[in-house]
Amino acid sequence: MKIRIKGNSLRYRLTKTDVAKLAEDGYVQETVDFGSQQLIYALRLVVDEQLSATYKENAITLYAPKTMITGFADEDKVGYEGTHGSLHLLVEKDFTCLDEVAEDQSDNYPNPLAAKKI
């Protein structure tokens, strides 16, 4: 799972394994170790109809409706977005990059634009 923060926008990108774990456990998290402190970012499924988020005790948690994950891995749907107050939230599949990158992308979803690049 990746997180991207820009201004008042929060984006989570999920690999195939992240989506499977989220579907099974209802929760997925990653940790960034800064030495003396850690930043946790997590995604939790909840019984709600909208995306929301909190930041407490060095943890960013994005809450997503359980209905979001139903079939997410098997659908063509790229992601879900919403707002929580003035915060823009987005949860989406992590696609392979079209450009060469050093990052391991073996668990990413196939990029739908790859066929168009040829």
mmCIF file with all atom_site columns, N, CA and C in Angstrom, residues 16-90:
data_model
loop_
_atom_site.group_PDB
_atom_site.id
_atom_site.type_symbol
_atom_site.label_atom_id
_atom_site.label_alt_id
_atom_site.label_comp_id
_atom_site.label_asym_id
_atom_site.label_entity_id
_atom_site.label_seq_id
_atom_site.pdbx_PDB_ins_code
_atom_site.Cartn_x
_atom_site.Cartn_y
_atom_site.Cartn_z
_atom_site.occupancy
_atom_site.B_iso_or_equiv
_atom_site.pdbx_formal_charge
_atom_site.auth_seq_id
_atom_site.auth_comp_id
_atom_site.auth_asym_id
_atom_site.auth_atom_id
_atom_site.pdbx_PDB_model_num
ATOM 1   N N  . LYS A 1 16 ? -2.507  -5.909  -5.332  1.00 0.00 ? 16 LYS A N  1
ATOM 2   C CA . LYS A 1 16 ? -3.413  -7.062  -5.305  1.00 0.00 ? 16 LYS A CA 1
ATOM 3   C C  . LYS A 1 16 ? -3.431  -7.695  -3.917  1.00 0.00 ? 16 LYS A C  1
ATOM 4   N N  . THR A 1 17 ? -2.265  -7.828  -3.293  1.00 0.00 ? 17 THR A N  1
ATOM 5   C CA . THR A 1 17 ? -2.185  -8.408  -1.951  1.00 0.00 ? 17 THR A CA 1
ATOM 6   C C  . THR A 1 17 ? -2.903  -7.546  -0.922  1.00 0.00 ? 17 THR A C  1
ATOM 7   N N  . ASP A 1 18 ? -2.767  -6.224  -1.034  1.00 0.00 ? 18 ASP A N  1
ATOM 8   C CA . ASP A 1 18 ? -3.466  -5.311  -0.124  1.00 0.00 ? 18 ASP A CA 1
ATOM 9   C C  . ASP A 1 18 ? -4.974  -5.494  -0.225  1.00 0.00 ? 18 ASP A C  1
ATOM 10  N N  . VAL A 1 19 ? -5.475  -5.583  -1.449  1.00 0.00 ? 19 VAL A N  1
ATOM 11  C CA . VAL A 1 19 ? -6.924  -5.737  -1.656  1.00 0.00 ? 19 VAL A CA 1
ATOM 12  C C  . VAL A 1 19 ? -7.386  -7.073  -1.082  1.00 0.00 ? 19 VAL A C  1
ATOM 13  N N  . ALA A 1 20 ? -6.613  -8.142  -1.295  1.00 0.00 ? 20 ALA A N  1
ATOM 14  C CA . ALA A 1 20 ? -6.978  -9.454  -0.752  1.00 0.00 ? 20 ALA A CA 1
ATOM 15  C C  . ALA A 1 20 ? -6.986  -9.434  0.780   1.00 0.00 ? 20 ALA A C  1
ATOM 16  N N  . LYS A 1 21 ? -5.970  -8.824  1.384   1.00 0.00 ? 21 LYS A N  1
ATOM 17  C CA . LYS A 1 21 ? -5.900  -8.729  2.850   1.00 0.00 ? 21 LYS A CA 1
ATOM 18  C C  . LYS A 1 21 ? -7.044  -7.883  3.400   1.00 0.00 ? 21 LYS A C  1
ATOM 19  N N  . LEU A 1 22 ? -7.334  -6.792  2.722   1.00 0.00 ? 22 LEU A N  1
ATOM 20  C CA . LEU A 1 22 ? -8.436  -5.932  3.154   1.00 0.00 ? 22 LEU A CA 1
ATOM 21  C C  . LEU A 1 22 ? -9.764  -6.680  3.080   1.00 0.00 ? 22 LEU A C  1
ATOM 22  N N  . ALA A 1 23 ? -9.962  -7.450  2.030   1.00 0.00 ? 23 ALA A N  1
ATOM 23  C CA . ALA A 1 23 ? -11.194 -8.227  1.883   1.00 0.00 ? 23 ALA A CA 1
ATOM 24  C C  . ALA A 1 23 ? -11.303 -9.291  2.969   1.00 0.00 ? 23 ALA A C  1
ATOM 25  N N  . GLU A 1 24 ? -10.166 -9.898  3.340   1.00 0.00 ? 24 GLU A N  1
ATOM 26  C CA . GLU A 1 24 ? -10.178 -10.966 4.334   1.00 0.00 ? 24 GLU A CA 1
ATOM 27  C C  . GLU A 1 24 ? -10.237 -10.445 5.761   1.00 0.00 ? 24 GLU A C  1
ATOM 28  N N  . ASP A 1 25 ? -9.400  -9.453  6.080   1.00 0.00 ? 25 ASP A N  1
ATOM 29  C CA . ASP A 1 25 ? -9.271  -8.980  7.456   1.00 0.00 ? 25 ASP A CA 1
ATOM 30  C C  . ASP A 1 25 ? -10.020 -7.691  7.755   1.00 0.00 ? 25 ASP A C  1
ATOM 31  N N  . GLY A 1 26 ? -10.377 -6.955  6.723   1.00 0.00 ? 26 GLY A N  1
ATOM 32  C CA . GLY A 1 26 ? -11.035 -5.668  6.929   1.00 0.00 ? 26 GLY A CA 1
ATOM 33  C C  . GLY A 1 26 ? -10.077 -4.563  7.339   1.00 0.00 ? 26 GLY A C  1
ATOM 34  N N  . TYR A 1 27 ? -8.763  -4.850  7.264   1.00 0.00 ? 27 TYR A N  1
ATOM 35  C CA . TYR A 1 27 ? -7.769  -3.879  7.724   1.00 0.00 ? 27 TYR A CA 1
ATOM 36  C C  . TYR A 1 27 ? -6.429  -4.161  7.060   1.00 0.00 ? 27 TYR A C  1
ATOM 37  N N  . VAL A 1 28 ? -5.737  -3.111  6.688   1.00 0.00 ? 28 VAL A N  1
ATOM 38  C CA . VAL A 1 28 ? -4.381  -3.214  6.168   1.00 0.00 ? 28 VAL A CA 1
ATOM 39  C C  . VAL A 1 28 ? -3.617  -1.977  6.617   1.00 0.00 ? 28 VAL A C  1
ATOM 40  N N  . GLN A 1 29 ? -2.324  -2.156  6.953   1.00 0.00 ? 29 GLN A N  1
ATOM 41  C CA . GLN A 1 29 ? -1.543  -1.002  7.396   1.00 0.00 ? 29 GLN A CA 1
ATOM 42  C C  . GLN A 1 29 ? -0.092  -1.131  6.955   1.00 0.00 ? 29 GLN A C  1
ATOM 43  N N  . GLU A 1 30 ? 0.581   -0.003  6.912   1.00 0.00 ? 30 GLU A N  1
ATOM 44  C CA . GLU A 1 30 ? 2.012   0.086   6.644   1.00 0.00 ? 30 GLU A CA 1
ATOM 45  C C  . GLU A 1 30 ? 2.606   1.013   7.696   1.00 0.00 ? 30 GLU A C  1
ATOM 46  N N  . THR A 1 31 ? 3.917   0.898   7.903   1.00 0.00 ? 31 THR A N  1
ATOM 47  C CA . THR A 1 31 ? 4.613   1.715   8.878   1.00 0.00 ? 31 THR A CA 1
ATOM 48  C C  . THR A 1 31 ? 5.858   2.323   8.263   1.00 0.00 ? 31 THR A C  1
ATOM 49  N N  . VAL A 1 32 ? 6.085   3.597   8.555   1.00 0.00 ? 32 VAL A N  1
ATOM 50  C CA . VAL A 1 32 ? 7.301   4.284   8.152   1.00 0.00 ? 32 VAL A CA 1
ATOM 51  C C  . VAL A 1 32 ? 8.094   4.544   9.430   1.00 0.00 ? 32 VAL A C  1
ATOM 52  N N  . ASP A 1 33 ? 9.317   4.057   9.461   1.00 0.00 ? 33 ASP A N  1
ATOM 53  C CA . ASP A 1 33 ? 10.154  4.169   10.656  1.00 0.00 ? 33 ASP A CA 1
ATOM 54  C C  . ASP A 1 33 ? 11.084  5.372   10.520  1.00 0.00 ? 33 ASP A C  1
ATOM 55  N N  . PHE A 1 34 ? 10.893  6.368   11.378  1.00 0.00 ? 34 PHE A N  1
ATOM 56  C CA . PHE A 1 34 ? 11.727  7.560   11.394  1.00 0.00 ? 34 PHE A CA 1
ATOM 57  C C  . PHE A 1 34 ? 12.789  7.488   12.486  1.00 0.00 ? 34 PHE A C  1
ATOM 58  N N  . GLY A 1 35 ? 13.050  6.306   12.997  1.00 0.00 ? 35 GLY A N  1
ATOM 59  C CA . GLY A 1 35 ? 14.022  6.152   14.075  1.00 0.00 ? 35 GLY A CA 1
ATOM 60  C C  . GLY A 1 35 ? 13.359  6.251   15.428  1.00 0.00 ? 35 GLY A C  1
ATOM 61  N N  . SER A 1 36 ? 13.191  7.465   15.917  1.00 0.00 ? 36 SER A N  1
ATOM 62  C CA . SER A 1 36 ? 12.600  7.652   17.246  1.00 0.00 ? 36 SER A CA 1
ATOM 63  C C  . SER A 1 36 ? 11.072  7.617   17.220  1.00 0.00 ? 36 SER A C  1
ATOM 64  N N  . GLN A 1 37 ? 10.474  7.713   16.032  1.00 0.00 ? 37 GLN A N  1
ATOM 65  C CA . GLN A 1 37 ? 9.017   7.681   15.900  1.00 0.00 ? 37 GLN A CA 1
ATOM 66  C C  . GLN A 1 37 ? 8.632   6.903   14.654  1.00 0.00 ? 37 GLN A C  1
ATOM 67  N N  . GLN A 1 38 ? 7.398   6.436   14.651  1.00 0.00 ? 38 GLN A N  1
ATOM 68  C CA . GLN A 1 38 ? 6.864   5.753   13.484  1.00 0.00 ? 38 GLN A CA 1
ATOM 69  C C  . GLN A 1 38 ? 5.590   6.453   13.030  1.00 0.00 ? 38 GLN A C  1
ATOM 70  N N  . LEU A 1 39 ? 5.395   6.447   11.730  1.00 0.00 ? 39 LEU A N  1
ATOM 71  C CA . LEU A 1 39 ? 4.138   6.910   11.146  1.00 0.00 ? 39 LEU A CA 1
ATOM 72  C C  . LEU A 1 39 ? 3.422   5.673   10.634  1.00 0.00 ? 39 LEU A C  1
ATOM 73  N N  . ILE A 1 40 ? 2.208   5.492   11.065  1.00 0.00 ? 40 ILE A N  1
ATOM 74  C CA . ILE A 1 40 ? 1.388   4.371   10.610  1.00 0.00 ? 40 ILE A CA 1
ATOM 75  C C  . ILE A 1 40 ? 0.323   4.938   9.684   1.00 0.00 ? 40 ILE A C  1
ATOM 76  N N  . TYR A 1 41 ? 0.129   4.270   8.558   1.00 0.00 ? 41 TYR A N  1
ATOM 77  C CA . TYR A 1 41 ? -1.018  4.613   7.727   1.00 0.00 ? 41 TYR A CA 1
ATOM 78  C C  . TYR A 1 41 ? -1.781  3.336   7.450   1.00 0.00 ? 41 TYR A C  1
ATOM 79  N N  . ALA A 1 42 ? -3.096  3.424   7.602   1.00 0.00 ? 42 ALA A N  1
ATOM 80  C CA . ALA A 1 42 ? -3.931  2.232   7.571   1.00 0.00 ? 42 ALA A CA 1
ATOM 81  C C  . ALA A 1 42 ? -5.233  2.497   6.826   1.00 0.00 ? 42 ALA A C  1
ATOM 82  N N  . LEU A 1 43 ? -5.833  1.407   6.401   1.00 0.00 ? 43 LEU A N  1
ATOM 83  C CA . LEU A 1 43 ? -7.143  1.444   5.748   1.00 0.00 ? 43 LEU A CA 1
ATOM 84  C C  . LEU A 1 43 ? -8.010  0.419   6.452   1.00 0.00 ? 43 LEU A C  1
ATOM 85  N N  . ARG A 1 44 ? -9.152  0.860   6.935   1.00 0.00 ? 44 ARG A N  1
ATOM 86  C CA . ARG A 1 44 ? -10.072 -0.015  7.675   1.00 0.00 ? 44 ARG A CA 1
ATOM 87  C C  . ARG A 1 44 ? -11.449 0.035   7.029   1.00 0.00 ? 44 ARG A C  1
ATOM 88  N N  . LEU A 1 45 ? -12.023 -1.144  6.846   1.00 0.00 ? 45 LEU A N  1
ATOM 89  C CA . LEU A 1 45 ? -13.391 -1.220  6.337   1.00 0.00 ? 45 LEU A CA 1
ATOM 90  C C  . LEU A 1 45 ? -14.367 -1.016  7.476   1.00 0.00 ? 45 LEU A C  1
ATOM 91  N N  . VAL A 1 46 ? -15.410 -0.242  7.223   1.00 0.00 ? 46 VAL A N  1
ATOM 92  C CA . VAL A 1 46 ? -16.417 0.067   8.239   1.00 0.00 ? 46 VAL A CA 1
ATOM 93  C C  . VAL A 1 46 ? -17.809 0.001   7.628   1.00 0.00 ? 46 VAL A C  1
ATOM 94  N N  . VAL A 1 47 ? -18.793 -0.109  8.503   1.00 0.00 ? 47 VAL A N  1
ATOM 95  C CA . VAL A 1 47 ? -20.183 -0.066  8.050   1.00 0.00 ? 47 VAL A CA 1
ATOM 96  C C  . VAL A 1 47 ? -20.568 1.403   7.974   1.00 0.00 ? 47 VAL A C  1
ATOM 97  N N  . ASP A 1 48 ? -20.372 1.978   6.831   1.00 0.00 ? 48 ASP A N  1
ATOM 98  C CA . ASP A 1 48 ? -20.665 3.385   6.580   1.00 0.00 ? 48 ASP A CA 1
ATOM 99  C C  . ASP A 1 48 ? -20.852 3.532   5.085   1.00 0.00 ? 48 ASP A C  1
ATOM 100 N N  . GLU A 1 49 ? -21.277 4.679   4.648   1.00 0.00 ? 49 GLU A N  1
ATOM 101 C CA . GLU A 1 49 ? -21.507 4.876   3.219   1.00 0.00 ? 49 GLU A CA 1
ATOM 102 C C  . GLU A 1 49 ? -20.493 5.801   2.578   1.00 0.00 ? 49 GLU A C  1
ATOM 103 N N  . GLN A 1 50 ? -19.612 6.413   3.382   1.00 0.00 ? 50 GLN A N  1
ATOM 104 C CA . GLN A 1 50 ? -18.672 7.384   2.835   1.00 0.00 ? 50 GLN A CA 1
ATOM 105 C C  . GLN A 1 50 ? -17.268 7.128   3.348   1.00 0.00 ? 50 GLN A C  1
ATOM 106 N N  . LEU A 1 51 ? -16.305 7.603   2.582   1.00 0.00 ? 51 LEU A N  1
ATOM 107 C CA . LEU A 1 51 ? -14.918 7.572   3.030   1.00 0.00 ? 51 LEU A CA 1
ATOM 108 C C  . LEU A 1 51 ? -14.734 8.631   4.113   1.00 0.00 ? 51 LEU A C  1
ATOM 109 N N  . SER A 1 52 ? -13.895 8.334   5.091   1.00 0.00 ? 52 SER A N  1
ATOM 110 C CA . SER A 1 52 ? -13.537 9.314   6.108   1.00 0.00 ? 52 SER A CA 1
ATOM 111 C C  . SER A 1 52 ? -12.119 8.998   6.575   1.00 0.00 ? 52 SER A C  1
ATOM 112 N N  . ALA A 1 53 ? -11.530 9.900   7.340   1.00 0.00 ? 53 ALA A N  1
ATOM 113 C CA . ALA A 1 53 ? -10.154 9.698   7.793   1.00 0.00 ? 53 ALA A CA 1
ATOM 114 C C  . ALA A 1 53 ? -9.932  10.374  9.131   1.00 0.00 ? 53 ALA A C  1
ATOM 115 N N  . THR A 1 54 ? -8.943  9.824   9.868   1.00 0.00 ? 54 THR A N  1
ATOM 116 C CA . THR A 1 54 ? -8.517  10.427  11.127  1.00 0.00 ? 54 THR A CA 1
ATOM 117 C C  . THR A 1 54 ? -6.993  10.435  11.187  1.00 0.00 ? 54 THR A C  1
ATOM 118 N N  . TYR A 1 55 ? -6.468  11.340  12.011  1.00 0.00 ? 55 TYR A N  1
ATOM 119 C CA . TYR A 1 55 ? -5.048  11.347  12.320  1.00 0.00 ? 55 TYR A CA 1
ATOM 120 C C  . TYR A 1 55 ? -4.927  11.431  13.832  1.00 0.00 ? 55 TYR A C  1
ATOM 121 N N  . LYS A 1 56 ? -4.491  10.324  14.454  1.00 0.00 ? 56 LYS A N  1
ATOM 122 C CA . LYS A 1 56 ? -4.363  10.251  15.913  1.00 0.00 ? 56 LYS A CA 1
ATOM 123 C C  . LYS A 1 56 ? -3.121  9.454   16.263  1.00 0.00 ? 56 LYS A C  1
ATOM 124 N N  . GLU A 1 57 ? -2.339  9.962   17.211  1.00 0.00 ? 57 GLU A N  1
ATOM 125 C CA . GLU A 1 57 ? -1.181  9.249   17.747  1.00 0.00 ? 57 GLU A CA 1
ATOM 126 C C  . GLU A 1 57 ? -0.279  8.700   16.641  1.00 0.00 ? 57 GLU A C  1
ATOM 127 N N  . ASN A 1 58 ? 0.118   9.569   15.719  1.00 0.00 ? 58 ASN A N  1
ATOM 128 C CA . ASN A 1 58 ? 1.019   9.240   14.613  1.00 0.00 ? 58 ASN A CA 1
ATOM 129 C C  . ASN A 1 58 ? 0.449   8.204   13.647  1.00 0.00 ? 58 ASN A C  1
ATOM 130 N N  . ALA A 1 59 ? -0.872  8.085   13.595  1.00 0.00 ? 59 ALA A N  1
ATOM 131 C CA . ALA A 1 59 ? -1.506  7.131   12.687  1.00 0.00 ? 59 ALA A CA 1
ATOM 132 C C  . ALA A 1 59 ? -2.567  7.836   11.835  1.00 0.00 ? 59 ALA A C  1
ATOM 133 N N  . ILE A 1 60 ? -2.427  7.679   10.526  1.00 0.00 ? 60 ILE A N  1
ATOM 134 C CA . ILE A 1 60 ? -3.437  8.149   9.579   1.00 0.00 ? 60 ILE A CA 1
ATOM 135 C C  . ILE A 1 60 ? -4.285  6.934   9.240   1.00 0.00 ? 60 ILE A C  1
ATOM 136 N N  . THR A 1 61 ? -5.560  7.005   9.520   1.00 0.00 ? 61 THR A N  1
ATOM 137 C CA . THR A 1 61 ? -6.452  5.894   9.199   1.00 0.00 ? 61 THR A CA 1
ATOM 138 C C  . THR A 1 61 ? -7.549  6.382   8.266   1.00 0.00 ? 61 THR A C  1
ATOM 139 N N  . LEU A 1 62 ? -7.654  5.717   7.135   1.00 0.00 ? 62 LEU A N  1
ATOM 140 C CA . LEU A 1 62 ? -8.719  6.001   6.189   1.00 0.00 ? 62 LEU A CA 1
ATOM 141 C C  . LEU A 1 62 ? -9.774  4.922   6.382   1.00 0.00 ? 62 LEU A C  1
ATOM 142 N N  . TYR A 1 63 ? -11.007 5.330   6.567   1.00 0.00 ? 63 TYR A N  1
ATOM 143 C CA . TYR A 1 63 ? -12.124 4.415   6.781   1.00 0.00 ? 63 TYR A CA 1
ATOM 144 C C  . TYR A 1 63 ? -12.930 4.340   5.487   1.00 0.00 ? 63 TYR A C  1
ATOM 145 N N  . ALA A 1 64 ? -13.144 3.119   5.020   1.00 0.00 ? 64 ALA A N  1
ATOM 146 C CA . ALA A 1 64 ? -13.846 2.916   3.752   1.00 0.00 ? 64 ALA A CA 1
ATOM 147 C C  . ALA A 1 64 ? -15.054 2.011   3.966   1.00 0.00 ? 64 ALA A C  1
ATOM 148 N N  . PRO A 1 65 ? -16.138 2.274   3.236   1.00 0.00 ? 65 PRO A N  1
ATOM 149 C CA . PRO A 1 65 ? -17.319 1.416   3.346   1.00 0.00 ? 65 PRO A CA 1
ATOM 150 C C  . PRO A 1 65 ? -16.996 -0.028  2.958   1.00 0.00 ? 65 PRO A C  1
ATOM 151 N N  . LYS A 1 66 ? -17.515 -0.983  3.701   1.00 0.00 ? 66 LYS A N  1
ATOM 152 C CA . LYS A 1 66 ? -17.303 -2.399  3.374   1.00 0.00 ? 66 LYS A CA 1
ATOM 153 C C  . LYS A 1 66 ? -17.760 -2.713  1.958   1.00 0.00 ? 66 LYS A C  1
ATOM 154 N N  . THR A 1 67 ? -18.788 -2.033  1.503   1.00 0.00 ? 67 THR A N  1
ATOM 155 C CA . THR A 1 67 ? -19.296 -2.292  0.156   1.00 0.00 ? 67 THR A CA 1
ATOM 156 C C  . THR A 1 67 ? -18.271 -1.933  -0.916  1.00 0.00 ? 67 THR A C  1
ATOM 157 N N  . MET A 1 68 ? -17.304 -1.085  -0.575  1.00 0.00 ? 68 MET A N  1
ATOM 158 C CA . MET A 1 68 ? -16.276 -0.682  -1.528  1.00 0.00 ? 68 MET A CA 1
ATOM 159 C C  . MET A 1 68 ? -15.438 -1.870  -1.967  1.00 0.00 ? 68 MET A C  1
ATOM 160 N N  . ILE A 1 69 ? -15.106 -2.747  -1.041  1.00 0.00 ? 69 ILE A N  1
ATOM 161 C CA . ILE A 1 69 ? -14.187 -3.848  -1.327  1.00 0.00 ? 69 ILE A CA 1
ATOM 162 C C  . ILE A 1 69 ? -14.876 -4.995  -2.058  1.00 0.00 ? 69 ILE A C  1
ATOM 163 N N  . THR A 1 70 ? -16.189 -5.059  -1.972  1.00 0.00 ? 70 THR A N  1
ATOM 164 C CA . THR A 1 70 ? -16.916 -6.153  -2.608  1.00 0.00 ? 70 THR A CA 1
ATOM 165 C C  . THR A 1 70 ? -16.650 -6.147  -4.112  1.00 0.00 ? 70 THR A C  1
ATOM 166 N N  . GLY A 1 71 ? -15.933 -7.139  -4.562  1.00 0.00 ? 71 GLY A N  1
ATOM 167 C CA . GLY A 1 71 ? -15.635 -7.258  -5.987  1.00 0.00 ? 71 GLY A CA 1
ATOM 168 C C  . GLY A 1 71 ? -14.591 -6.301  -6.517  1.00 0.00 ? 71 GLY A C  1
ATOM 169 N N  . PHE A 1 72 ? -13.970 -5.496  -5.660  1.00 0.00 ? 72 PHE A N  1
ATOM 170 C CA . PHE A 1 72 ? -12.991 -4.493  -6.113  1.00 0.00 ? 72 PHE A CA 1
ATOM 171 C C  . PHE A 1 72 ? -11.883 -5.129  -6.943  1.00 0.00 ? 72 PHE A C  1
ATOM 172 N N  . ALA A 1 73 ? -11.382 -6.265  -6.499  1.00 0.00 ? 73 ALA A N  1
ATOM 173 C CA . ALA A 1 73 ? -10.278 -6.918  -7.213  1.00 0.00 ? 73 ALA A CA 1
ATOM 174 C C  . ALA A 1 73 ? -10.704 -7.442  -8.575  1.00 0.00 ? 73 ALA A C  1
ATOM 175 N N  . ASP A 1 74 ? -11.960 -7.815  -8.709  1.00 0.00 ? 74 ASP A N  1
ATOM 176 C CA . ASP A 1 74 ? -12.428 -8.412  -9.959  1.00 0.00 ? 74 ASP A CA 1
ATOM 177 C C  . ASP A 1 74 ? -13.124 -7.427  -10.884 1.00 0.00 ? 74 ASP A C  1
ATOM 178 N N  . GLU A 1 75 ? -13.343 -6.222  -10.420 1.00 0.00 ? 75 GLU A N  1
ATOM 179 C CA . GLU A 1 75 ? -14.042 -5.224  -11.224 1.00 0.00 ? 75 GLU A CA 1
ATOM 180 C C  . GLU A 1 75 ? -13.066 -4.373  -12.015 1.00 0.00 ? 75 GLU A C  1
ATOM 181 N N  . ASP A 1 76 ? -13.576 -3.695  -13.015 1.00 0.00 ? 76 ASP A N  1
ATOM 182 C CA . ASP A 1 76 ? -12.777 -2.732  -13.764 1.00 0.00 ? 76 ASP A CA 1
ATOM 183 C C  . ASP A 1 76 ? -12.672 -1.403  -13.027 1.00 0.00 ? 76 ASP A C  1
ATOM 184 N N  . LYS A 1 77 ? -13.394 -1.289  -11.931 1.00 0.00 ? 77 LYS A N  1
ATOM 185 C CA . LYS A 1 77 ? -13.379 -0.033  -11.168 1.00 0.00 ? 77 LYS A CA 1
ATOM 186 C C  . LYS A 1 77 ? -11.969 0.258   -10.677 1.00 0.00 ? 77 LYS A C  1
ATOM 187 N N  . VAL A 1 78 ? -11.508 1.461   -10.935 1.00 0.00 ? 78 VAL A N  1
ATOM 188 C CA . VAL A 1 78 ? -10.148 1.860   -10.586 1.00 0.00 ? 78 VAL A CA 1
ATOM 189 C C  . VAL A 1 78 ? -10.054 2.300   -9.133  1.00 0.00 ? 78 VAL A C  1
ATOM 190 N N  . GLY A 1 79 ? -11.068 2.997   -8.636  1.00 0.00 ? 79 GLY A N  1
ATOM 191 C CA . GLY A 1 79 ? -10.990 3.492   -7.277  1.00 0.00 ? 79 GLY A CA 1
ATOM 192 C C  . GLY A 1 79 ? -12.271 4.123   -6.798  1.00 0.00 ? 79 GLY A C  1
ATOM 193 N N  . TYR A 1 80 ? -12.187 4.610   -5.598  1.00 0.00 ? 80 TYR A N  1
ATOM 194 C CA . TYR A 1 80 ? -13.309 5.275   -4.937  1.00 0.00 ? 80 TYR A CA 1
ATOM 195 C C  . TYR A 1 80 ? -12.809 6.584   -4.352  1.00 0.00 ? 80 TYR A C  1
ATOM 196 N N  . GLU A 1 81 ? -13.634 7.618   -4.468  1.00 0.00 ? 81 GLU A N  1
ATOM 197 C CA . GLU A 1 81 ? -13.220 8.892   -3.894  1.00 0.00 ? 81 GLU A CA 1
ATOM 198 C C  . GLU A 1 81 ? -14.372 9.557   -3.175  1.00 0.00 ? 81 GLU A C  1
ATOM 199 N N  . GLY A 1 82 ? -14.004 10.466  -2.295  1.00 0.00 ? 82 GLY A N  1
ATOM 200 C CA . GLY A 1 82 ? -14.994 11.199  -1.530  1.00 0.00 ? 82 GLY A CA 1
ATOM 201 C C  . GLY A 1 82 ? -14.318 12.320  -0.770  1.00 0.00 ? 82 GLY A C  1
ATOM 202 N N  . THR A 1 83 ? -15.097 12.997  0.038   1.00 0.00 ? 83 THR A N  1
ATOM 203 C CA . THR A 1 83 ? -14.558 14.070  0.864   1.00 0.00 ? 83 THR A CA 1
ATOM 204 C C  . THR A 1 83 ? -14.978 13.841  2.311   1.00 0.00 ? 83 THR A C  1
ATOM 205 N N  . HIS A 1 84 ? -14.122 14.289  3.208   1.00 0.00 ? 84 HIS A N  1
ATOM 206 C CA . HIS A 1 84 ? -14.410 14.264  4.632   1.00 0.00 ? 84 HIS A CA 1
ATOM 207 C C  . HIS A 1 84 ? -14.097 15.669  5.123   1.00 0.00 ? 84 HIS A C  1
ATOM 208 N N  . GLY A 1 85 ? -15.134 16.480  5.262   1.00 0.00 ? 85 GLY A N  1
ATOM 209 C CA . GLY A 1 85 ? -14.925 17.906  5.495   1.00 0.00 ? 85 GLY A CA 1
ATOM 210 C C  . GLY A 1 85 ? -14.269 18.487  4.259   1.00 0.00 ? 85 GLY A C  1
ATOM 211 N N  . SER A 1 86 ? -13.135 19.133  4.431   1.00 0.00 ? 86 SER A N  1
ATOM 212 C CA . SER A 1 86 ? -12.436 19.704  3.270   1.00 0.00 ? 86 SER A CA 1
ATOM 213 C C  . SER A 1 86 ? -11.326 18.779  2.752   1.00 0.00 ? 86 SER A C  1
ATOM 214 N N  . LEU A 1 87 ? -11.209 17.586  3.338   1.00 0.00 ? 87 LEU A N  1
ATOM 215 C CA . LEU A 1 87 ? -10.181 16.632  2.939   1.00 0.00 ? 87 LEU A CA 1
ATOM 216 C C  . LEU A 1 87 ? -10.684 15.767  1.793   1.00 0.00 ? 87 LEU A C  1
ATOM 217 N N  . HIS A 1 88 ? -9.935  15.744  0.689   1.00 0.00 ? 88 HIS A N  1
ATOM 218 C CA . HIS A 1 88 ? -10.267 14.905  -0.462  1.00 0.00 ? 88 HIS A CA 1
ATOM 219 C C  . HIS A 1 88 ? -9.619  13.536  -0.265  1.00 0.00 ? 88 HIS A C  1
ATOM 220 N N  . LEU A 1 89 ? -10.398 12.466  -0.387  1.00 0.00 ? 89 LEU A N  1
ATOM 221 C CA . LEU A 1 89 ? -9.919  11.107  -0.146  1.00 0.00 ? 89 LEU A CA 1
ATOM 222 C C  . LEU A 1 89 ? -10.071 10.260  -1.400  1.00 0.00 ? 89 LEU A C  1
ATOM 223 N N  . LEU A 1 90 ? -9.077  9.406   -1.644  1.00 0.00 ? 90 LEU A N  1
ATOM 224 C CA . LEU A 1 90 ? -9.099  8.531   -2.804  1.00 0.00 ? 90 LEU A CA 1
ATOM 225 C C  . LEU A 1 90 ? -8.448  7.204   -2.442  1.00 0.00 ? 90 LEU A C  1
#
